[in-house]
Amino acid sequence: MVLKIYSKKKKIKVYWICTVIEKSKNSDVKSLVEIDYKLRESFSKIKIGSIHGKMRAEDKRKIISDFRRNQIQILISTTIVEVGLDIPDANLMVIENPERLGLSQLHQLRGRVGRNSNQESFCILLYSSSINKAARFRLNMFKKNLEGLQIARKDLSIRGPGENLGIKQKGHPSFKIANLKRDAQLFCQVKDVARCISKKDGNLSERIIKRWKIK
């Protein structure tokens, strides 16, 4: 339906993004294999290609080259195209199950279209009406914000920065007082004060650490 409406007005060059390659029995997530089959069945006259991270490097290069040279009109892909791909005449992006992606990743994907200022471009999100409130809120933030910096700030506030000393890449650190978003402007000052204390009195710095260490 998306393509039928859009193709009546102008020439299209489409990224169609899927978050998984193959469908799982216990999931309603649209897979690349499933979408590839449906699009080829519905649009037999449109040249379609697909790409994902498990393909050989030379095969991926060939697909991208064909897409760039208009040998392919619809490129069905996983999120591997989110950065480093500049194809100015790509003018439509469709993202399946966007609720599974973070704000920054969605913004990177959206940046693959609209690279030609003289060409109108669109990014369409396809998701179920049953997604939870958190996902709906995140997608609404994505819809309302076009600037990368604003998107990054929203993403940080929602997902959290993860651990400074650890392996977690998301979540909010359990500091007793500090708030990374609120106190960002103090970080450099705190670093200088800590360095000064450590130089003057090593024992004092150890006592401060023990006092504020979270048990």
PDB file of C-alpha atoms in Angstrom:
ATOM      1  CA  MET A   1       0.000   0.000   0.000  1.00  0.00           C
ATOM      2  CA  VAL A   2       2.846   2.384   0.880  1.00  0.00           C
ATOM      3  CA  LEU A   3       4.508   1.934  -2.501  1.00  0.00           C
ATOM      4  CA  LYS A   4       1.290   2.005  -4.508  1.00  0.00           C
ATOM      5  CA  ILE A   5       0.367   5.436  -3.165  1.00  0.00           C
ATOM      6  CA  TYR A   6       3.852   6.867  -3.407  1.00  0.00           C
ATOM      7  CA  SER A   7       4.808   5.512  -6.832  1.00  0.00           C
ATOM      8  CA  LYS A   8       1.859   7.214  -8.527  1.00  0.00           C
ATOM      9  CA  LYS A   9       3.424  10.607  -7.889  1.00  0.00           C
ATOM     10  CA  LYS A  10       7.148  10.189  -8.468  1.00  0.00           C
ATOM     11  CA  LYS A  11      10.038   7.879  -9.105  1.00  0.00           C
ATOM     12  CA  ILE A  12      10.993   5.944  -6.007  1.00  0.00           C
ATOM     13  CA  LYS A  13      14.188   4.534  -4.562  1.00  0.00           C
ATOM     14  CA  VAL A  14      13.491   2.771  -1.318  1.00  0.00           C
ATOM     15  CA  TYR A  15      15.268   1.419   1.752  1.00  0.00           C
ATOM     16  CA  TRP A  16      13.032  -1.155   3.452  1.00  0.00           C
ATOM     17  CA  ILE A  17      14.492  -1.914   6.886  1.00  0.00           C
ATOM     18  CA  CYS A  18      13.882  -5.109   8.898  1.00  0.00           C
ATOM     19  CA  THR A  19      15.296  -5.762  12.359  1.00  0.00           C
ATOM     20  CA  VAL A  20      15.741  -9.536  11.884  1.00  0.00           C
ATOM     21  CA  ILE A  21      16.782 -11.728   8.964  1.00  0.00           C
ATOM     22  CA  GLU A  22      14.558 -14.745   9.572  1.00  0.00           C
ATOM     23  CA  LYS A  23      11.235 -15.043  11.355  1.00  0.00           C
ATOM     24  CA  SER A  24      11.063 -16.637  14.788  1.00  0.00           C
ATOM     25  CA  LYS A  25       8.181 -18.956  15.702  1.00  0.00           C
ATOM     26  CA  ASN A  26       7.542 -17.038  18.917  1.00  0.00           C
ATOM     27  CA  SER A  27       7.706 -13.532  17.467  1.00  0.00           C
ATOM     28  CA  ASP A  28       5.523 -11.266  15.331  1.00  0.00           C
ATOM     29  CA  VAL A  29       8.535  -9.274  14.145  1.00  0.00           C
ATOM     30  CA  LYS A  30       8.656  -8.886  10.364  1.00  0.00           C
ATOM     31  CA  SER A  31      11.755 -10.572   8.954  1.00  0.00           C
ATOM     32  CA  LEU A  32      13.858  -9.645   5.944  1.00  0.00           C
ATOM     33  CA  VAL A  33      13.084 -13.002   4.304  1.00  0.00           C
ATOM     34  CA  GLU A  34       9.336 -12.506   4.795  1.00  0.00           C
ATOM     35  CA  ILE A  35       9.306  -8.930   3.458  1.00  0.00           C
ATOM     36  CA  ASP A  36      11.514  -9.891   0.512  1.00  0.00           C
ATOM     37  CA  TYR A  37       9.018 -12.582  -0.507  1.00  0.00           C
ATOM     38  CA  LYS A  38       5.963 -10.331  -0.102  1.00  0.00           C
ATOM     39  CA  LEU A  39       7.407  -7.404  -2.034  1.00  0.00           C
ATOM     40  CA  ARG A  40       8.643  -9.542  -4.916  1.00  0.00           C
ATOM     41  CA  GLU A  41       5.210 -11.157  -5.095  1.00  0.00           C
ATOM     42  CA  SER A  42       3.344  -7.832  -5.018  1.00  0.00           C
ATOM     43  CA  PHE A  43       5.662  -5.755  -7.222  1.00  0.00           C
ATOM     44  CA  SER A  44       6.965  -8.065  -9.918  1.00  0.00           C
ATOM     45  CA  LYS A  45       7.896  -5.162 -12.200  1.00  0.00           C
ATOM     46  CA  ILE A  46      10.021  -3.376  -9.584  1.00  0.00           C
ATOM     47  CA  LYS A  47      13.656  -4.400  -9.193  1.00  0.00           C
ATOM     48  CA  ILE A  48      14.258  -5.583  -5.641  1.00  0.00           C
ATOM     49  CA  GLY A  49      17.416  -6.572  -3.780  1.00  0.00           C
ATOM     50  CA  SER A  50      18.215  -7.557  -0.203  1.00  0.00           C
ATOM     51  CA  ILE A  51      21.256  -7.232   2.023  1.00  0.00           C
ATOM     52  CA  HIS A  52      22.218  -8.290   5.553  1.00  0.00           C
ATOM     53  CA  GLY A  53      25.284  -8.784   7.716  1.00  0.00           C
ATOM     54  CA  LYS A  54      25.652 -12.521   7.115  1.00  0.00           C
ATOM     55  CA  MET A  55      26.311 -12.063   3.404  1.00  0.00           C
ATOM     56  CA  ARG A  56      29.812 -12.130   1.911  1.00  0.00           C
ATOM     57  CA  ALA A  57      31.450  -8.707   1.648  1.00  0.00           C
ATOM     58  CA  GLU A  58      31.697  -8.862  -2.150  1.00  0.00           C
ATOM     59  CA  ASP A  59      27.997  -9.752  -2.429  1.00  0.00           C
ATOM     60  CA  LYS A  60      27.062  -6.790  -0.247  1.00  0.00           C
ATOM     61  CA  ARG A  61      29.200  -4.452  -2.326  1.00  0.00           C
ATOM     62  CA  LYS A  62      27.509  -5.711  -5.489  1.00  0.00           C
ATOM     63  CA  ILE A  63      24.010  -5.122  -4.088  1.00  0.00           C
ATOM     64  CA  ILE A  64      24.900  -1.605  -2.911  1.00  0.00           C
ATOM     65  CA  SER A  65      26.446  -0.821  -6.277  1.00  0.00           C
ATOM     66  CA  ASP A  66      23.319  -2.022  -8.094  1.00  0.00           C
ATOM     67  CA  PHE A  67      21.149   0.108  -5.804  1.00  0.00           C
ATOM     68  CA  ARG A  68      23.339   3.146  -6.431  1.00  0.00           C
ATOM     69  CA  ARG A  69      23.180   2.623 -10.232  1.00  0.00           C
ATOM     70  CA  ASN A  70      19.374   2.170 -10.180  1.00  0.00           C
ATOM     71  CA  GLN A  71      19.618  -1.507 -11.045  1.00  0.00           C
ATOM     72  CA  ILE A  72      17.677  -1.993  -7.804  1.00  0.00           C
ATOM     73  CA  GLN A  73      14.743   0.236  -6.812  1.00  0.00           C
ATOM     74  CA  ILE A  74      13.928  -1.295  -3.430  1.00  0.00           C
ATOM     75  CA  LEU A  75      16.719  -2.371  -1.109  1.00  0.00           C
ATOM     76  CA  ILE A  76      15.473  -4.612   1.700  1.00  0.00           C
ATOM     77  CA  SER A  77      18.041  -4.505   4.467  1.00  0.00           C
ATOM     78  CA  THR A  78      18.789  -5.022   8.117  1.00  0.00           C
ATOM     79  CA  THR A  79      20.176  -2.054  10.054  1.00  0.00           C
ATOM     80  CA  ILE A  80      23.665  -2.497   8.549  1.00  0.00           C
ATOM     81  CA  VAL A  81      22.950   0.459   6.235  1.00  0.00           C
ATOM     82  CA  GLU A  82      22.463   2.923   9.097  1.00  0.00           C
ATOM     83  CA  VAL A  83      25.857   4.641   8.639  1.00  0.00           C
ATOM     84  CA  GLY A  84      28.378   5.273   5.881  1.00  0.00           C
ATOM     85  CA  LEU A  85      26.039   4.977   2.911  1.00  0.00           C
ATOM     86  CA  ASP A  86      25.468   8.059   0.764  1.00  0.00           C
ATOM     87  CA  ILE A  87      22.957   7.532  -2.050  1.00  0.00           C
ATOM     88  CA  PRO A  88      21.421  10.978  -2.668  1.00  0.00           C
ATOM     89  CA  ASP A  89      18.497   9.869  -4.815  1.00  0.00           C
ATOM     90  CA  ALA A  90      17.119   7.436  -2.217  1.00  0.00           C
ATOM     91  CA  ASN A  91      13.857   9.127  -1.267  1.00  0.00           C
ATOM     92  CA  LEU A  92      11.803   6.706   0.814  1.00  0.00           C
ATOM     93  CA  MET A  93      12.621   4.658   3.900  1.00  0.00           C
ATOM     94  CA  VAL A  94      10.245   2.150   5.464  1.00  0.00           C
ATOM     95  CA  ILE A  95      11.185   0.704   8.862  1.00  0.00           C
ATOM     96  CA  GLU A  96       9.472  -2.442  10.121  1.00  0.00           C
ATOM     97  CA  ASN A  97       9.073  -2.834  13.904  1.00  0.00           C
ATOM     98  CA  PRO A  98      10.821   0.462  14.751  1.00  0.00           C
ATOM     99  CA  GLU A  99       9.888  -0.040  18.398  1.00  0.00           C
ATOM    100  CA  ARG A 100      12.780  -2.517  18.609  1.00  0.00           C
ATOM    101  CA  LEU A 101      15.329   0.199  17.824  1.00  0.00           C
ATOM    102  CA  GLY A 102      16.737   3.054  19.884  1.00  0.00           C
ATOM    103  CA  LEU A 103      16.185   6.708  19.022  1.00  0.00           C
ATOM    104  CA  SER A 104      19.752   7.281  17.843  1.00  0.00           C
ATOM    105  CA  GLN A 105      19.636   4.228  15.584  1.00  0.00           C
ATOM    106  CA  LEU A 106      16.331   5.351  14.092  1.00  0.00           C
ATOM    107  CA  HIS A 107      17.813   8.786  13.444  1.00  0.00           C
ATOM    108  CA  GLN A 108      20.841   7.266  11.722  1.00  0.00           C
ATOM    109  CA  LEU A 109      18.580   5.189   9.507  1.00  0.00           C
ATOM    110  CA  ARG A 110      16.393   8.166   8.650  1.00  0.00           C
ATOM    111  CA  GLY A 111      19.548   9.992   7.604  1.00  0.00           C
ATOM    112  CA  ARG A 112      19.953   7.613   4.632  1.00  0.00           C
ATOM    113  CA  VAL A 113      17.139   9.472   2.832  1.00  0.00           C
ATOM    114  CA  GLY A 114      16.667  13.169   2.253  1.00  0.00           C
ATOM    115  CA  ARG A 115      20.305  13.636   1.243  1.00  0.00           C
ATOM    116  CA  ASN A 116      19.277  15.468  -1.918  1.00  0.00           C
ATOM    117  CA  SER A 117      17.887  18.857  -0.879  1.00  0.00           C
ATOM    118  CA  ASN A 118      16.021  19.182  -4.170  1.00  0.00           C
ATOM    119  CA  GLN A 119      14.065  15.976  -3.667  1.00  0.00           C
ATOM    120  CA  GLU A 120      11.181  15.382  -1.252  1.00  0.00           C
ATOM    121  CA  SER A 121      11.812  12.340   0.940  1.00  0.00           C
ATOM    122  CA  PHE A 122       9.914  10.369   3.558  1.00  0.00           C
ATOM    123  CA  CYS A 123      10.575   7.969   6.442  1.00  0.00           C
ATOM    124  CA  ILE A 124       7.661   5.680   7.325  1.00  0.00           C
ATOM    125  CA  LEU A 125       7.472   3.612  10.515  1.00  0.00           C
ATOM    126  CA  LEU A 126       5.380   0.426  10.478  1.00  0.00           C
ATOM    127  CA  TYR A 127       4.476  -0.859  13.922  1.00  0.00           C
ATOM    128  CA  SER A 128       1.679  -2.646  15.713  1.00  0.00           C
ATOM    129  CA  SER A 129      -1.004  -0.758  17.630  1.00  0.00           C
ATOM    130  CA  SER A 130      -0.248  -3.046  20.572  1.00  0.00           C
ATOM    131  CA  ILE A 131       3.253  -1.702  21.325  1.00  0.00           C
ATOM    132  CA  ASN A 132       3.784  -0.638  24.936  1.00  0.00           C
ATOM    133  CA  LYS A 133       3.673   2.937  26.247  1.00  0.00           C
ATOM    134  CA  ALA A 134       7.455   3.272  26.470  1.00  0.00           C
ATOM    135  CA  ALA A 135       7.893   2.319  22.815  1.00  0.00           C
ATOM    136  CA  ARG A 136       5.074   4.630  21.730  1.00  0.00           C
ATOM    137  CA  PHE A 137       6.628   7.508  23.674  1.00  0.00           C
ATOM    138  CA  ARG A 138      10.028   6.847  22.064  1.00  0.00           C
ATOM    139  CA  LEU A 139       8.579   6.788  18.546  1.00  0.00           C
ATOM    140  CA  ASN A 140       6.661   9.972  19.237  1.00  0.00           C
ATOM    141  CA  MET A 141       9.915  11.651  20.293  1.00  0.00           C
ATOM    142  CA  PHE A 142      11.485  10.470  17.047  1.00  0.00           C
ATOM    143  CA  LYS A 143       8.606  11.937  15.057  1.00  0.00           C
ATOM    144  CA  LYS A 144       8.856  15.340  16.744  1.00  0.00           C
ATOM    145  CA  ASN A 145      12.646  15.757  16.636  1.00  0.00           C
ATOM    146  CA  LEU A 146      14.727  16.058  13.485  1.00  0.00           C
ATOM    147  CA  GLU A 147      18.024  17.318  14.924  1.00  0.00           C
ATOM    148  CA  GLY A 148      20.646  14.730  15.852  1.00  0.00           C
ATOM    149  CA  LEU A 149      21.641  16.496  19.085  1.00  0.00           C
ATOM    150  CA  GLN A 150      18.068  16.583  20.350  1.00  0.00           C
ATOM    151  CA  ILE A 151      17.608  12.923  19.424  1.00  0.00           C
ATOM    152  CA  ALA A 152      20.824  11.986  21.266  1.00  0.00           C
ATOM    153  CA  ARG A 153      19.709  13.839  24.397  1.00  0.00           C
ATOM    154  CA  LYS A 154      16.310  12.162  24.357  1.00  0.00           C
ATOM    155  CA  ASP A 155      17.953   8.774  23.819  1.00  0.00           C
ATOM    156  CA  LEU A 156      20.301   9.364  26.753  1.00  0.00           C
ATOM    157  CA  SER A 157      17.460  10.346  29.059  1.00  0.00           C
ATOM    158  CA  ILE A 158      15.384   7.289  28.082  1.00  0.00           C
ATOM    159  CA  ARG A 159      18.025   4.549  27.858  1.00  0.00           C
ATOM    160  CA  GLY A 160      20.595   5.919  30.294  1.00  0.00           C
ATOM    161  CA  PRO A 161      24.361   6.019  29.722  1.00  0.00           C
ATOM    162  CA  GLY A 162      25.146   2.592  31.151  1.00  0.00           C
ATOM    163  CA  GLU A 163      28.107   1.904  33.413  1.00  0.00           C
ATOM    164  CA  ASN A 164      31.220   4.072  33.577  1.00  0.00           C
ATOM    165  CA  LEU A 165      33.192   1.148  34.955  1.00  0.00           C
ATOM    166  CA  GLY A 166      31.485  -1.981  33.689  1.00  0.00           C
ATOM    167  CA  ILE A 167      29.964  -3.611  30.630  1.00  0.00           C
ATOM    168  CA  LYS A 168      26.352  -2.380  30.644  1.00  0.00           C
ATOM    169  CA  GLN A 169      25.687  -0.079  27.679  1.00  0.00           C
ATOM    170  CA  LYS A 170      22.366   1.251  28.911  1.00  0.00           C
ATOM    171  CA  GLY A 171      20.568   1.914  32.177  1.00  0.00           C
ATOM    172  CA  HIS A 172      20.915   4.715  34.694  1.00  0.00           C
ATOM    173  CA  PRO A 173      23.904   4.575  37.078  1.00  0.00           C
ATOM    174  CA  SER A 174      22.986   4.478  40.753  1.00  0.00           C
ATOM    175  CA  PHE A 175      24.927   7.532  41.923  1.00  0.00           C
ATOM    176  CA  LYS A 176      23.950   8.807  45.362  1.00  0.00           C
ATOM    177  CA  ILE A 177      23.843  12.451  44.310  1.00  0.00           C
ATOM    178  CA  ALA A 178      24.992  13.052  40.730  1.00  0.00           C
ATOM    179  CA  ASN A 179      22.717  13.123  37.729  1.00  0.00           C
ATOM    180  CA  LEU A 180      24.617  12.796  34.456  1.00  0.00           C
ATOM    181  CA  LYS A 181      22.130  14.856  32.477  1.00  0.00           C
ATOM    182  CA  ARG A 182      21.604  17.604  35.056  1.00  0.00           C
ATOM    183  CA  ASP A 183      25.213  17.911  36.196  1.00  0.00           C
ATOM    184  CA  ALA A 184      27.045  17.580  32.873  1.00  0.00           C
ATOM    185  CA  GLN A 185      28.522  21.081  33.160  1.00  0.00           C
ATOM    186  CA  LEU A 186      30.171  20.127  36.478  1.00  0.00           C
ATOM    187  CA  PHE A 187      32.085  17.079  35.231  1.00  0.00           C
ATOM    188  CA  CYS A 188      35.265  18.928  34.241  1.00  0.00           C
ATOM    189  CA  GLN A 189      35.294  20.884  37.490  1.00  0.00           C
ATOM    190  CA  VAL A 190      34.845  17.730  39.565  1.00  0.00           C
ATOM    191  CA  LYS A 191      37.673  16.053  37.669  1.00  0.00           C
ATOM    192  CA  ASP A 192      40.027  18.969  38.431  1.00  0.00           C
ATOM    193  CA  VAL A 193      39.048  18.988  42.116  1.00  0.00           C
ATOM    194  CA  ALA A 194      39.586  15.211  42.380  1.00  0.00           C
ATOM    195  CA  ARG A 195      43.029  15.503  40.779  1.00  0.00           C
ATOM    196  CA  CYS A 196      43.966  18.316  43.200  1.00  0.00           C
ATOM    197  CA  ILE A 197      42.825  16.315  46.250  1.00  0.00           C
ATOM    198  CA  SER A 198      44.713  13.221  45.084  1.00  0.00           C
ATOM    199  CA  LYS A 199      47.952  15.196  44.618  1.00  0.00           C
ATOM    200  CA  LYS A 200      47.798  16.936  47.985  1.00  0.00           C
ATOM    201  CA  ASP A 201      46.695  14.031  50.158  1.00  0.00           C
ATOM    202  CA  GLY A 202      46.353  10.469  48.882  1.00  0.00           C
ATOM    203  CA  ASN A 203      44.881   9.265  52.173  1.00  0.00           C
ATOM    204  CA  LEU A 204      42.176  11.917  52.021  1.00  0.00           C
ATOM    205  CA  SER A 205      41.090  10.768  48.552  1.00  0.00           C
ATOM    206  CA  GLU A 206      40.817   7.180  49.804  1.00  0.00           C
ATOM    207  CA  ARG A 207      38.646   8.282  52.737  1.00  0.00           C
ATOM    208  CA  ILE A 208      36.366  10.244  50.384  1.00  0.00           C
ATOM    209  CA  ILE A 209      35.993   7.217  48.104  1.00  0.00           C
ATOM    210  CA  LYS A 210      35.070   4.959  51.022  1.00  0.00           C
ATOM    211  CA  ARG A 211      32.588   7.510  52.318  1.00  0.00           C
ATOM    212  CA  TRP A 212      30.648   7.748  49.046  1.00  0.00           C
ATOM    213  CA  LYS A 213      31.092   4.214  47.757  1.00  0.00           C
ATOM    214  CA  ILE A 214      27.736   2.529  47.143  1.00  0.00           C
ATOM    215  CA  LYS A 215      27.404  -0.700  49.071  1.00  0.00           C
TER     216      LYS A 215
END
